[in-house]
Amino acid sequence: MSATITGAAVVAGICGRPVRQSMSPVIHNAWIAAAGLNAAYVPFGPGEEQFESFVEGLRGGAIRGLNVTMPFKEQALACADRCSDLARLAGAANLLVFETDGTIVADNTDGPGLIEAIAVQAPGFELTAAPVVILGAGGAARGAAAALALAGAPKVSIVNRTVARAQAIARTIGGVVEAASDRELDTLLAGAGLVINATSLGLGGGAGPEARLELTPKAAVVMDMVYKPLRTEFLQRAEQAGRRTVDGLEMLLRQAVPSFEAFFGAAPPASVDVRALALAQLGETSQ
Ligand code: ATR
């Protein structure tokens, strides 16, 4: 939040349930303060059944825009009048912009966040040359598959406990995205350039998904979308196998950048160490 809020302030926010634990207000308000903007970024936690009426009430520019998180990302897409190709393919939106003519525009910055996180933590990695294995077939997996397919990945294989969910994603996105079974996992890993955990396994410190990461080529990159804890069991196994890793926190931080630009019309100031801020909120030490 800026030091002074006047009647001309630009307001944006995050909508989720629960929204308490969201790191977005800390990140965006730190950027707002450093940029000296007359603006504020606030949390909203409407009831599960109230999301649609909440968003409808914002039409016409009551606020500039909204980030959307669990469990409302699919509903957010459904509320919009227009959306980006990526949001449509991902089946979910994490960004809504309220135009002054009353229309709502949806986008998905999780996908670009994922790709940026890889560029930052695994520099030089060639996305267009690397078959991808995604573990999991929930909303996070679908978003990742859509973003990677649009970014030119040659093949995206989805492996999930419930195969039908992986097949549904492959059908919806099509093209390079395919569903694969557990039995094929070792072979897929042996040819993978990028392996992503998009299951919820590992959240809170438990074991990550079973996958013999040591089978991957030495140059392969392993990413976890779980970021609590930051060094998940899955990423630790990847490190032990000598693979480069990308953490979920970097993805979270990177998806915030295009959101900030959409709300406030400028890039966030580079002077703020948002990773350190986020790590402090997570109770992790800076790294
Ligand atoms: P999100 O929308 O955040 O991706 P989700 O839709 O609940 O969340 O998806 C969670 C993913 O983790 C799913 O792929 C789920 O597998 P199923 O589709 O078979 O349910 C996966 N997952 C959760 N717990 C799991 C477990 N114990 N073993 C294997 N996969 C698990």
XYZ file of N, CA, C and O in Angstrom, residues 44-210:
668
model
N -9.566 -10.460 -0.503
C -11.016 -10.683 -0.443
C -11.263 -12.178 -0.287
O -10.683 -12.975 -1.023
N -12.128 -12.551 0.624
C -12.428 -13.967 0.829
C -13.913 -14.250 0.826
O -14.480 -14.620 1.848
N -14.569 -14.086 -0.340
C -16.020 -14.330 -0.373
C -16.337 -15.794 -0.086
O -15.484 -16.664 -0.266
N -17.576 -16.059 0.359
C -18.001 -17.438 0.581
C -17.953 -18.222 -0.714
O -18.014 -17.638 -1.801
N -17.834 -19.528 -0.582
C -17.707 -20.410 -1.763
C -18.800 -20.134 -2.797
O -18.557 -20.185 -3.997
N -20.015 -19.873 -2.327
C -21.147 -19.678 -3.238
C -21.252 -18.234 -3.720
O -22.093 -17.932 -4.577
N -20.456 -17.356 -3.162
C -20.623 -15.916 -3.443
C -19.653 -15.368 -4.477
O -19.708 -14.197 -4.815
N -18.780 -16.207 -5.003
C -17.735 -15.666 -5.883
C -18.326 -14.922 -7.081
O -17.936 -13.796 -7.393
N -19.293 -15.554 -7.737
C -19.834 -14.961 -8.958
C -20.491 -13.602 -8.682
O -20.248 -12.630 -9.407
N -21.308 -13.527 -7.624
C -21.975 -12.246 -7.344
C -20.948 -11.203 -6.906
O -21.079 -10.017 -7.226
N -19.903 -11.651 -6.212
C -18.835 -10.731 -5.808
C -18.187 -10.111 -7.057
O -18.049 -8.884 -7.164
N -17.836 -10.954 -8.019
C -17.166 -10.465 -9.230
C -18.129 -9.606 -10.064
O -17.744 -8.552 -10.581
N -19.366 -10.036 -10.170
C -20.354 -9.252 -10.940
C -20.454 -7.827 -10.391
O -20.592 -6.866 -11.131
N -20.381 -7.710 -9.063
C -20.481 -6.407 -8.414
C -19.304 -5.488 -8.711
O -19.377 -4.286 -8.456
N -18.242 -6.050 -9.238
C -17.049 -5.236 -9.528
C -17.025 -4.730 -10.969
O -16.139 -3.970 -11.351
N -17.975 -5.188 -11.770
C -18.030 -4.732 -13.168
C -18.087 -3.213 -13.227
O -18.724 -2.594 -12.374
N -17.442 -2.660 -14.245
C -17.496 -1.220 -14.437
C -16.353 -0.501 -13.765
O -16.251 0.721 -13.850
N -15.474 -1.243 -13.106
C -14.253 -0.612 -12.615
C -14.269 -0.193 -11.168
O -13.570 0.734 -10.780
N -15.104 -0.873 -10.310
C -15.051 -0.581 -8.868
C -13.625 -0.753 -8.362
O -13.140 0.022 -7.534
N -12.965 -1.783 -8.860
C -11.523 -1.905 -8.654
C -10.904 -2.214 -10.022
O -11.609 -2.579 -10.958
N -9.598 -2.056 -10.121
C -8.938 -2.242 -11.425
C -8.856 -3.720 -11.803
O -9.015 -4.092 -12.962
N -8.563 -4.539 -10.814
C -8.403 -5.940 -11.165
C -8.231 -6.822 -9.950
O -8.116 -6.341 -8.814
N -8.213 -8.108 -10.251
C -8.225 -9.099 -9.194
C -7.334 -10.273 -9.580
O -7.443 -10.787 -10.699
N -6.487 -10.669 -8.669
C -5.884 -12.005 -8.800
C -6.849 -12.984 -8.160
O -7.548 -12.645 -7.207
N -6.865 -14.184 -8.702
C -7.786 -15.196 -8.196
C -6.988 -16.449 -7.867
O -6.127 -16.878 -8.641
N -7.263 -16.990 -6.679
C -6.579 -18.221 -6.299
C -7.606 -19.254 -5.880
O -8.808 -19.075 -6.091
N -7.128 -20.357 -5.320
C -8.010 -21.479 -4.948
C -9.158 -20.993 -4.071
O -8.903 -20.195 -3.176
N -10.361 -21.468 -4.236
C -10.784 -22.474 -5.226
C -11.532 -21.858 -6.412
O -12.372 -22.507 -7.013
N -11.206 -20.608 -6.743
C -12.062 -19.857 -7.661
C -11.528 -19.708 -9.085
O -12.137 -19.016 -9.909
N -10.394 -20.326 -9.419
C -9.768 -20.024 -10.718
C -10.634 -20.443 -11.908
O -10.639 -19.753 -12.935
N -11.329 -21.565 -11.794
C -12.183 -22.004 -12.912
C -13.395 -21.086 -13.031
O -13.782 -20.688 -14.124
N -13.978 -20.737 -11.887
C -15.127 -19.824 -11.905
C -14.735 -18.460 -12.449
O -15.535 -17.789 -13.098
N -13.522 -18.041 -12.168
C -13.060 -16.734 -12.643
C -13.081 -16.697 -14.168
O -13.514 -15.708 -14.776
N -12.644 -17.785 -14.778
C -12.662 -17.845 -16.248
C -14.105 -17.768 -16.754
O -14.401 -17.058 -17.716
N -14.991 -18.475 -16.068
C -16.392 -18.518 -16.498
C -17.071 -17.156 -16.382
O -18.001 -16.851 -17.137
N -16.613 -16.319 -15.455
C -17.224 -14.990 -15.243
C -16.817 -13.980 -16.315
O -17.440 -12.922 -16.445
N -15.734 -14.277 -17.035
C -15.143 -13.261 -17.919
C -15.871 -13.169 -19.260
O -16.449 -14.141 -19.732
N -15.835 -11.991 -19.861
C -16.405 -11.792 -21.195
C -15.384 -12.144 -22.272
O -15.744 -12.568 -23.362
N -14.109 -11.920 -21.960
C -13.039 -12.260 -22.903
C -11.908 -12.905 -22.117
O -11.747 -12.646 -20.927
N -11.121 -13.730 -22.813
C -9.969 -14.319 -22.118
C -8.845 -14.576 -23.110
O -9.064 -14.617 -24.327
N -7.662 -14.762 -22.582
C -6.501 -15.076 -23.425
C -6.582 -16.538 -23.864
O -7.288 -17.349 -23.244
N -5.834 -16.883 -24.919
C -5.772 -18.280 -25.376
C -5.281 -19.178 -24.249
O -5.767 -20.291 -24.070
N -4.297 -18.679 -23.497
C -3.723 -19.509 -22.439
C -4.755 -19.800 -21.347
O -4.874 -20.935 -20.887
N -5.518 -18.781 -20.939
C -6.543 -19.006 -19.909
C -7.568 -20.026 -20.407
O -7.980 -20.914 -19.661
N -7.926 -19.923 -21.685
C -8.917 -20.862 -22.244
C -8.361 -22.288 -22.214
O -9.018 -23.217 -21.759
N -7.130 -22.439 -22.675
C -6.516 -23.775 -22.695
C -6.279 -24.315 -21.279
O -6.445 -25.510 -21.032
N -5.909 -23.422 -20.386
C -5.648 -23.835 -19.000
C -6.951 -24.132 -18.268
O -6.946 -24.800 -17.239
N -8.058 -23.599 -18.786
C -9.360 -23.823 -18.148
C -9.503 -23.057 -16.849
O -10.362 -23.369 -16.026
N -8.656 -22.055 -16.673
C -8.636 -21.336 -15.400
C -7.997 -19.967 -15.594
O -7.166 -19.790 -16.480
N -8.421 -19.017 -14.754
C -7.833 -17.674 -14.790
C -7.373 -17.294 -13.397
O -8.073 -17.567 -12.417
N -6.202 -16.694 -13.312
C -5.759 -16.168 -12.010
C -5.695 -14.644 -12.041
O -5.229 -14.025 -11.099
N -6.175 -14.068 -13.157
C -6.150 -12.609 -13.288
C -7.418 -12.132 -13.987
O -7.741 -12.601 -15.091
N -8.139 -11.233 -13.334
C -9.310 -10.589 -13.953
C -9.055 -9.092 -13.972
O -8.627 -8.514 -12.964
N -9.303 -8.480 -15.122
C -9.194 -7.024 -15.224
C -10.588 -6.484 -15.527
O -11.293 -7.004 -16.408
N -10.993 -5.459 -14.765
C -12.320 -4.860 -14.929
C -12.194 -3.603 -15.771
O -11.641 -2.600 -15.320
N -12.695 -3.693 -16.998
C -12.613 -2.537 -17.895
C -13.726 -1.541 -17.535
O -14.764 -1.925 -16.989
N -13.498 -0.275 -17.893
C -14.488 0.741 -17.525
C -15.796 0.586 -18.304
O -16.830 1.094 -17.883
N -15.759 -0.129 -19.445
C -17.004 -0.339 -20.195
C -17.838 -1.479 -19.606
O -18.854 -1.871 -20.176
N -17.409 -2.029 -18.494
C -18.196 -3.065 -17.815
C -17.773 -4.481 -18.143
O -18.307 -5.420 -17.562
N -16.834 -4.635 -19.073
C -16.421 -6.004 -19.419
C -15.327 -6.505 -18.452
O -14.614 -5.725 -17.826
N -15.264 -7.828 -18.398
C -14.249 -8.484 -17.556
C -13.338 -9.296 -18.468
O -13.817 -10.090 -19.287
N -12.030 -9.085 -18.344
C -11.053 -9.779 -19.184
C -10.228 -10.711 -18.297
O -9.691 -10.288 -17.267
N -10.155 -11.974 -18.711
C -9.445 -12.970 -17.902
C -8.125 -13.367 -18.546
O -8.019 -13.475 -19.768
N -7.147 -13.606 -17.706
C -5.865 -14.102 -18.201
C -5.327 -15.120 -17.203
O -5.854 -15.268 -16.090
N -4.284 -15.799 -17.613
C -3.643 -16.773 -16.735
C -2.154 -16.464 -16.735
O -1.481 -16.628 -17.750
N -1.658 -15.981 -15.612
C -0.228 -15.651 -15.540
C 0.555 -16.751 -14.817
O 1.759 -16.637 -14.644
N -0.142 -17.817 -14.384
C 0.573 -18.935 -13.754
C 1.521 -19.594 -14.757
O 2.640 -19.979 -14.415
N 1.027 -19.729 -16.014
C 1.831 -20.376 -17.056
C 3.098 -19.602 -17.355
O 4.211 -20.149 -17.262
N 2.973 -18.302 -17.677
C 4.180 -17.501 -17.865
C 5.065 -17.509 -16.618
O 6.296 -17.481 -16.718
N 4.447 -17.566 -15.436
C 5.216 -17.626 -14.187
C 6.071 -18.878 -14.130
O 7.237 -18.835 -13.738
N 5.491 -19.976 -14.556
C 6.225 -21.249 -14.569
C 7.417 -21.164 -15.528
O 8.541 -21.549 -15.198
N 7.164 -20.610 -16.705
C 8.230 -20.552 -17.714
C 9.335 -19.579 -17.294
O 10.521 -19.853 -17.459
N 8.933 -18.459 -16.696
C 9.921 -17.494 -16.184
C 10.763 -18.110 -15.056
O 11.967 -17.882 -14.966
N 10.093 -18.862 -14.181
C 10.809 -19.482 -13.054
C 11.889 -20.422 -13.570
O 13.007 -20.460 -13.048
N 11.572 -21.155 -14.635
C 12.570 -22.062 -15.229
C 13.721 -21.236 -15.817
O 14.892 -21.555 -15.631
N 13.367 -20.146 -16.499
C 14.413 -19.303 -17.108
C 15.347 -18.734 -16.039
O 16.555 -18.618 -16.251
N 14.785 -18.401 -14.868
C 15.592 -17.794 -13.801
C 16.449 -18.840 -13.085
O 17.637 -18.632 -12.849
N 15.838 -19.979 -12.740
C 16.567 -20.940 -11.898
C 17.284 -22.037 -12.698
O 18.114 -22.755 -12.143
N 16.941 -22.172 -13.982
C 17.658 -23.140 -14.832
C 18.026 -22.444 -16.141
O 17.544 -22.810 -17.214
N 18.880 -21.406 -16.043
C 19.201 -20.618 -17.233
C 19.796 -21.482 -18.346
O 20.543 -22.411 -18.067
N 19.400 -21.155 -19.565
C 19.933 -21.894 -20.712
C 19.081 -23.093 -21.073
O 19.294 -23.716 -22.118
N 18.123 -23.448 -20.242
C 17.282 -24.601 -20.521
C 16.440 -24.335 -21.775
O 15.812 -23.289 -21.897
N 16.459 -25.305 -22.697
C 15.756 -25.139 -23.982
C 14.396 -25.818 -23.935
O 14.288 -27.033 -24.149
N 13.376 -25.043 -23.696
C 12.020 -25.582 -23.552
C 11.542 -26.309 -24.810
O 10.853 -27.326 -24.738
N 11.930 -25.783 -25.968
C 11.417 -26.340 -27.218
C 12.109 -27.654 -27.602
O 11.694 -28.318 -28.543
N 13.153 -28.012 -26.860
C 13.876 -29.247 -27.188
C 13.619 -30.341 -26.158
O 14.206 -31.421 -26.248
N 12.756 -30.049 -25.167
C 12.681 -30.949 -24.015
C 11.303 -31.575 -23.828
O 10.346 -30.871 -23.511
N 11.193 -32.901 -24.006
C 9.934 -33.553 -23.632
C 9.675 -33.332 -22.138
O 10.614 -33.371 -21.337
N 8.412 -33.083 -21.796
C 8.058 -32.767 -20.412
C 7.228 -33.901 -19.826
O 6.370 -34.464 -20.505
N 7.500 -34.223 -18.565
C 6.644 -35.157 -17.818
C 6.009 -34.370 -16.682
O 6.713 -33.769 -15.862
N 4.680 -34.347 -16.665
C 3.961 -33.692 -15.570
C 3.325 -34.774 -14.712
O 2.603 -35.637 -15.225
N 3.600 -34.717 -13.404
C 2.991 -35.656 -12.459
C 1.804 -34.951 -11.831
O 1.957 -33.883 -11.227
N 0.599 -35.526 -12.008
C -0.611 -34.905 -11.486
C -1.499 -34.437 -12.616
O -1.016 -34.211 -13.744
N -2.797 -34.344 -12.331
C -3.744 -33.933 -13.382
C -4.865 -33.059 -12.827
O -6.002 -33.117 -13.282
N -4.537 -32.238 -11.813
C -5.503 -31.275 -11.293
C -5.390 -29.966 -12.079
O -4.826 -29.920 -13.177
N -5.906 -28.904 -11.486
C -5.873 -27.605 -12.152
C -4.452 -27.117 -12.399
O -4.163 -26.521 -13.444
N -3.559 -27.365 -11.446
C -2.174 -26.911 -11.591
C -1.510 -27.612 -12.772
O -0.787 -26.988 -13.561
N -1.775 -28.904 -12.912
C -1.188 -29.672 -14.017
C -1.737 -29.188 -15.357
O -0.987 -29.030 -16.321
N -3.032 -28.939 -15.417
C -3.625 -28.486 -16.677
C -3.032 -27.138 -17.101
O -2.707 -26.928 -18.271
N -2.877 -26.228 -16.130
C -2.291 -24.921 -16.429
C -0.866 -25.063 -16.943
O -0.468 -24.406 -17.915
N -0.102 -25.929 -16.305
C 1.291 -26.133 -16.719
C 1.338 -26.738 -18.118
O 2.123 -26.296 -18.977
N 0.487 -27.735 -18.373
C 0.484 -28.388 -19.690
C 0.122 -27.386 -20.784
O 0.749 -27.365 -21.853
N -0.860 -26.544 -20.511
C -1.287 -25.542 -21.505
C -0.152 -24.572 -21.809
O 0.143 -24.277 -22.974
N 0.494 -24.092 -20.758
C 1.566 -23.102 -20.946
C 2.737 -23.708 -21.707
O 3.308 -23.082 -22.607
N 3.090 -24.943 -21.357
C 4.245 -25.576 -22.003
C 3.933 -25.922 -23.448
O 4.791 -25.780 -24.327
N 2.705 -26.338 -23.722
C 2.315 -26.634 -25.109
C 2.371 -25.353 -25.942
O 2.934 -25.345 -27.045
N 1.838 -24.262 -25.402
C 1.856 -22.993 -26.148
C 3.274 -22.468 -26.322
O 3.578 -21.797 -27.305
N 4.152 -22.787 -25.360
C 5.540 -22.295 -25.431
C 6.404 -23.145 -26.366
O 7.575 -22.857 -26.563
N 5.825 -24.234 -26.902
C 6.553 -24.999 -27.915
C 7.239 -26.262 -27.428
O 8.131 -26.780 -28.119
N 6.847 -26.771 -26.264
C 7.422 -28.049 -25.818
C 7.074 -29.123 -26.851
O 5.950 -29.162 -27.352
N 8.040 -30.007 -27.186
C 7.772 -30.993 -28.238
C 6.788 -32.076 -27.812
O 6.074 -32.638 -28.648
N 6.755 -32.377 -26.505
C 5.823 -33.393 -26.001
C 5.573 -33.134 -24.517
O 6.511 -32.807 -23.780
N 4.331 -33.245 -24.102
C 3.985 -33.074 -22.689
C 3.183 -34.303 -22.264
O 2.052 -34.496 -22.718
N 3.786 -35.148 -21.429
C 3.117 -36.373 -20.982
C 2.617 -36.182 -19.562
O 3.377 -35.758 -18.684
N 1.348 -36.510 -19.355
C 0.753 -36.338 -18.026
C 0.517 -37.714 -17.404
O -0.138 -38.563 -18.002
N 1.100 -37.891 -16.230
C 0.955 -39.161 -15.506
C 0.224 -38.865 -14.199
O 0.650 -37.983 -13.443
N -0.858 -39.587 -13.960
C -1.650 -39.315 -12.761
C -2.225 -40.599 -12.189
O -2.491 -41.544 -12.920
N -2.404 -40.589 -10.864
C -3.016 -41.730 -10.179
C -4.358 -42.073 -10.845
O -4.634 -43.223 -11.144
N -5.172 -41.060 -11.085
C -6.450 -41.271 -11.764
C -6.237 -40.958 -13.246
O -6.231 -39.785 -13.650
N -6.049 -41.996 -14.041
C -5.654 -41.805 -15.443
C -6.702 -41.008 -16.219
O -6.372 -40.190 -17.087
N -7.974 -41.197 -15.874
C -9.044 -40.507 -16.609
C -8.875 -38.985 -16.561
O -9.206 -38.285 -17.532
N -8.359 -38.476 -15.441
C -8.174 -37.008 -15.349
C -7.060 -36.550 -16.303
O -7.152 -35.491 -16.914
N -6.004 -37.351 -16.418
C -4.915 -37.023 -17.352
C -5.442 -37.076 -18.793
O -5.121 -36.213 -19.619
N -6.275 -38.071 -19.055
C -6.837 -38.200 -20.410
C -7.735 -37.014 -20.736
O -7.740 -36.523 -21.866
N -8.464 -36.541 -19.739
C -9.357 -35.394 -19.973
C -8.543 -34.149 -20.339
O -8.909 -33.395 -21.242
N -7.416 -33.951 -19.668
C -6.564 -32.787 -19.993
C -6.003 -32.940 -21.409
O -6.012 -31.993 -22.197
N -5.530 -34.144 -21.730
C -4.949 -34.375 -23.062
C -5.996 -34.119 -24.147
O -5.700 -33.508 -25.180
N -7.220 -34.537 -23.897
C -8.304 -34.316 -24.875
C -8.585 -32.832 -25.049
O -8.744 -32.336 -26.158
N -8.624 -32.114 -23.926
C -8.988 -30.697 -23.991
C -7.906 -29.866 -24.670
O -8.212 -28.993 -25.475
N -6.661 -30.134 -24.314
C -5.579 -29.301 -24.876
C -5.150 -29.847 -26.236
O -4.894 -29.086 -27.173
N -5.063 -31.154 -26.343
C -4.702 -31.771 -27.631
C -3.252 -31.515 -28.014
O -2.418 -31.193 -27.166
N -2.952 -31.655 -29.301
C -1.600 -31.391 -29.809
C -0.560 -32.257 -29.149
O -0.668 -33.488 -29.141
N 0.443 -31.614 -28.562
C 1.588 -32.356 -28.003
C 1.290 -32.965 -26.628
O 2.121 -33.675 -26.072
N 0.111 -32.663 -26.077
C -0.202 -33.132 -24.715
C -0.834 -34.521 -24.768
O -1.808 -34.740 -25.485
N -0.254 -35.460 -24.009
C -0.770 -36.831 -23.988
C -0.873 -37.339 -22.555
O -0.174 -36.856 -21.668
N -1.776 -38.295 -22.374
C -1.870 -38.954 -21.068
C -1.038 -40.219 -21.131
O -0.991 -40.887 -22.161
N -0.354 -40.540 -20.018
C 0.443 -41.762 -19.983
C 0.159 -42.482 -18.669
O -0.320 -41.874 -17.706
N 0.465 -43.767 -18.655
C 0.179 -44.538 -17.438
C 1.438 -44.655 -16.592
O 2.556 -44.418 -17.063
N 1.240 -45.040 -15.347
C 2.347 -45.294 -14.419
C 3.420 -46.204 -15.021
O 4.599 -46.012 -14.789
N 2.937 -47.189 -15.769
C 3.863 -48.203 -16.314
C 4.844 -47.590 -17.312
O 5.918 -48.121 -17.535
N 4.442 -46.487 -17.908
C 5.309 -45.837 -18.905
C 6.270 -44.832 -18.277
O 7.118 -44.262 -18.970
N 6.098 -44.591 -16.962
C 6.822 -43.470 -16.345
C 8.342 -43.588 -16.474
O 9.008 -42.611 -16.841
N 8.896 -44.775 -16.190
C 10.363 -44.914 -16.256
C 10.897 -44.565 -17.647
O 11.898 -43.864 -17.789
N 10.202 -45.045 -18.673
C 10.638 -44.766 -20.051
C 10.536 -43.268 -20.346
O 11.437 -42.676 -20.961
N 9.446 -42.658 -19.890
C 9.273 -41.217 -20.121
C 10.355 -40.423 -19.403
O 10.909 -39.469 -19.955
N 10.656 -40.828 -18.164
C 11.687 -40.113 -17.396
C 13.033 -40.197 -18.105
O 13.795 -39.230 -18.143
N 13.323 -41.349 -18.687
C 14.621 -41.547 -19.348
C 14.800 -40.606 -20.538
O 15.930 -40.293 -20.922
N 13.675 -40.120 -21.092
C 13.780 -39.217 -22.238
C 13.380 -37.784 -21.916
O 13.270 -36.950 -22.811
N 13.154 -37.493 -20.623
C 12.582 -36.190 -20.256
C 13.633 -35.087 -20.159
O 14.756 -35.315 -19.708
N 13.241 -33.887 -20.584
C 14.088 -32.714 -20.353
C 13.625 -31.970 -19.107
O 14.394 -31.262 -18.463
N 12.343 -32.129 -18.797
C 11.747 -31.390 -17.680
C 10.721 -32.288 -16.994
O 9.886 -32.902 -17.670
N 10.822 -32.378 -15.667
C 9.859 -33.164 -14.884
C 9.238 -32.220 -13.851
O 9.955 -31.525 -13.126
N 7.918 -32.194 -13.803
C 7.232 -31.256 -12.900
C 6.302 -32.010 -11.961
O 5.451 -32.789 -12.417
N 6.437 -31.749 -10.668
C 5.436 -32.247 -9.728
C 4.293 -31.248 -9.650
O 4.447 -30.151 -9.119
N 3.128 -31.658 -10.180
C 1.930 -30.821 -10.076
C 0.873 -31.519 -9.222
O -0.293 -31.162 -9.270
N 1.299 -32.534 -8.460
C 0.386 -33.122 -7.473
C 0.519 -32.303 -6.193
O 1.383 -31.428 -6.085
N -0.319 -32.627 -5.221
C -0.194 -31.954 -3.922
C 0.738 -32.723 -2.995
O 0.927 -32.327 -1.840
N 1.344 -33.793 -3.481
C 2.230 -34.603 -2.634
C 3.501 -33.826 -2.290
O 4.118 -33.228 -3.163
N 3.859 -33.847 -1.012
C 5.042 -33.118 -0.556
C 4.669 -31.860 0.201
O 5.477 -31.285 0.930
N 3.414 -31.436 0.045
C 2.926 -30.242 0.739
C 2.980 -30.479 2.249
O 2.515 -31.521 2.723
N 3.576 -29.540 2.955
C 3.662 -29.669 4.403
C 4.794 -30.577 4.875
O 4.905 -30.852 6.065
N 5.608 -31.045 3.935
C 6.806 -31.792 4.346
C 6.755 -33.289 4.113
O 7.700 -33.988 4.440
N 5.682 -33.789 3.526
C 5.590 -35.230 3.272
C 6.388 -35.649 2.042
O 7.069 -34.835 1.407
N 6.278 -36.940 1.730
C 6.981 -37.476 0.554
C 6.337 -36.954 -0.729
O 5.110 -36.811 -0.803
N 7.150 -36.691 -1.716
C 6.659 -36.270 -3.028
C 6.207 -37.473 -3.834
O 6.238 -38.606 -3.336
N 5.809 -37.246 -5.079
C 5.361 -38.365 -5.900
C 6.503 -39.325 -6.205
O 7.659 -38.921 -6.287
N 6.126 -40.594 -6.359
C 7.132 -41.592 -6.711
C 7.536 -41.398 -8.159
O 6.684 -41.398 -9.042
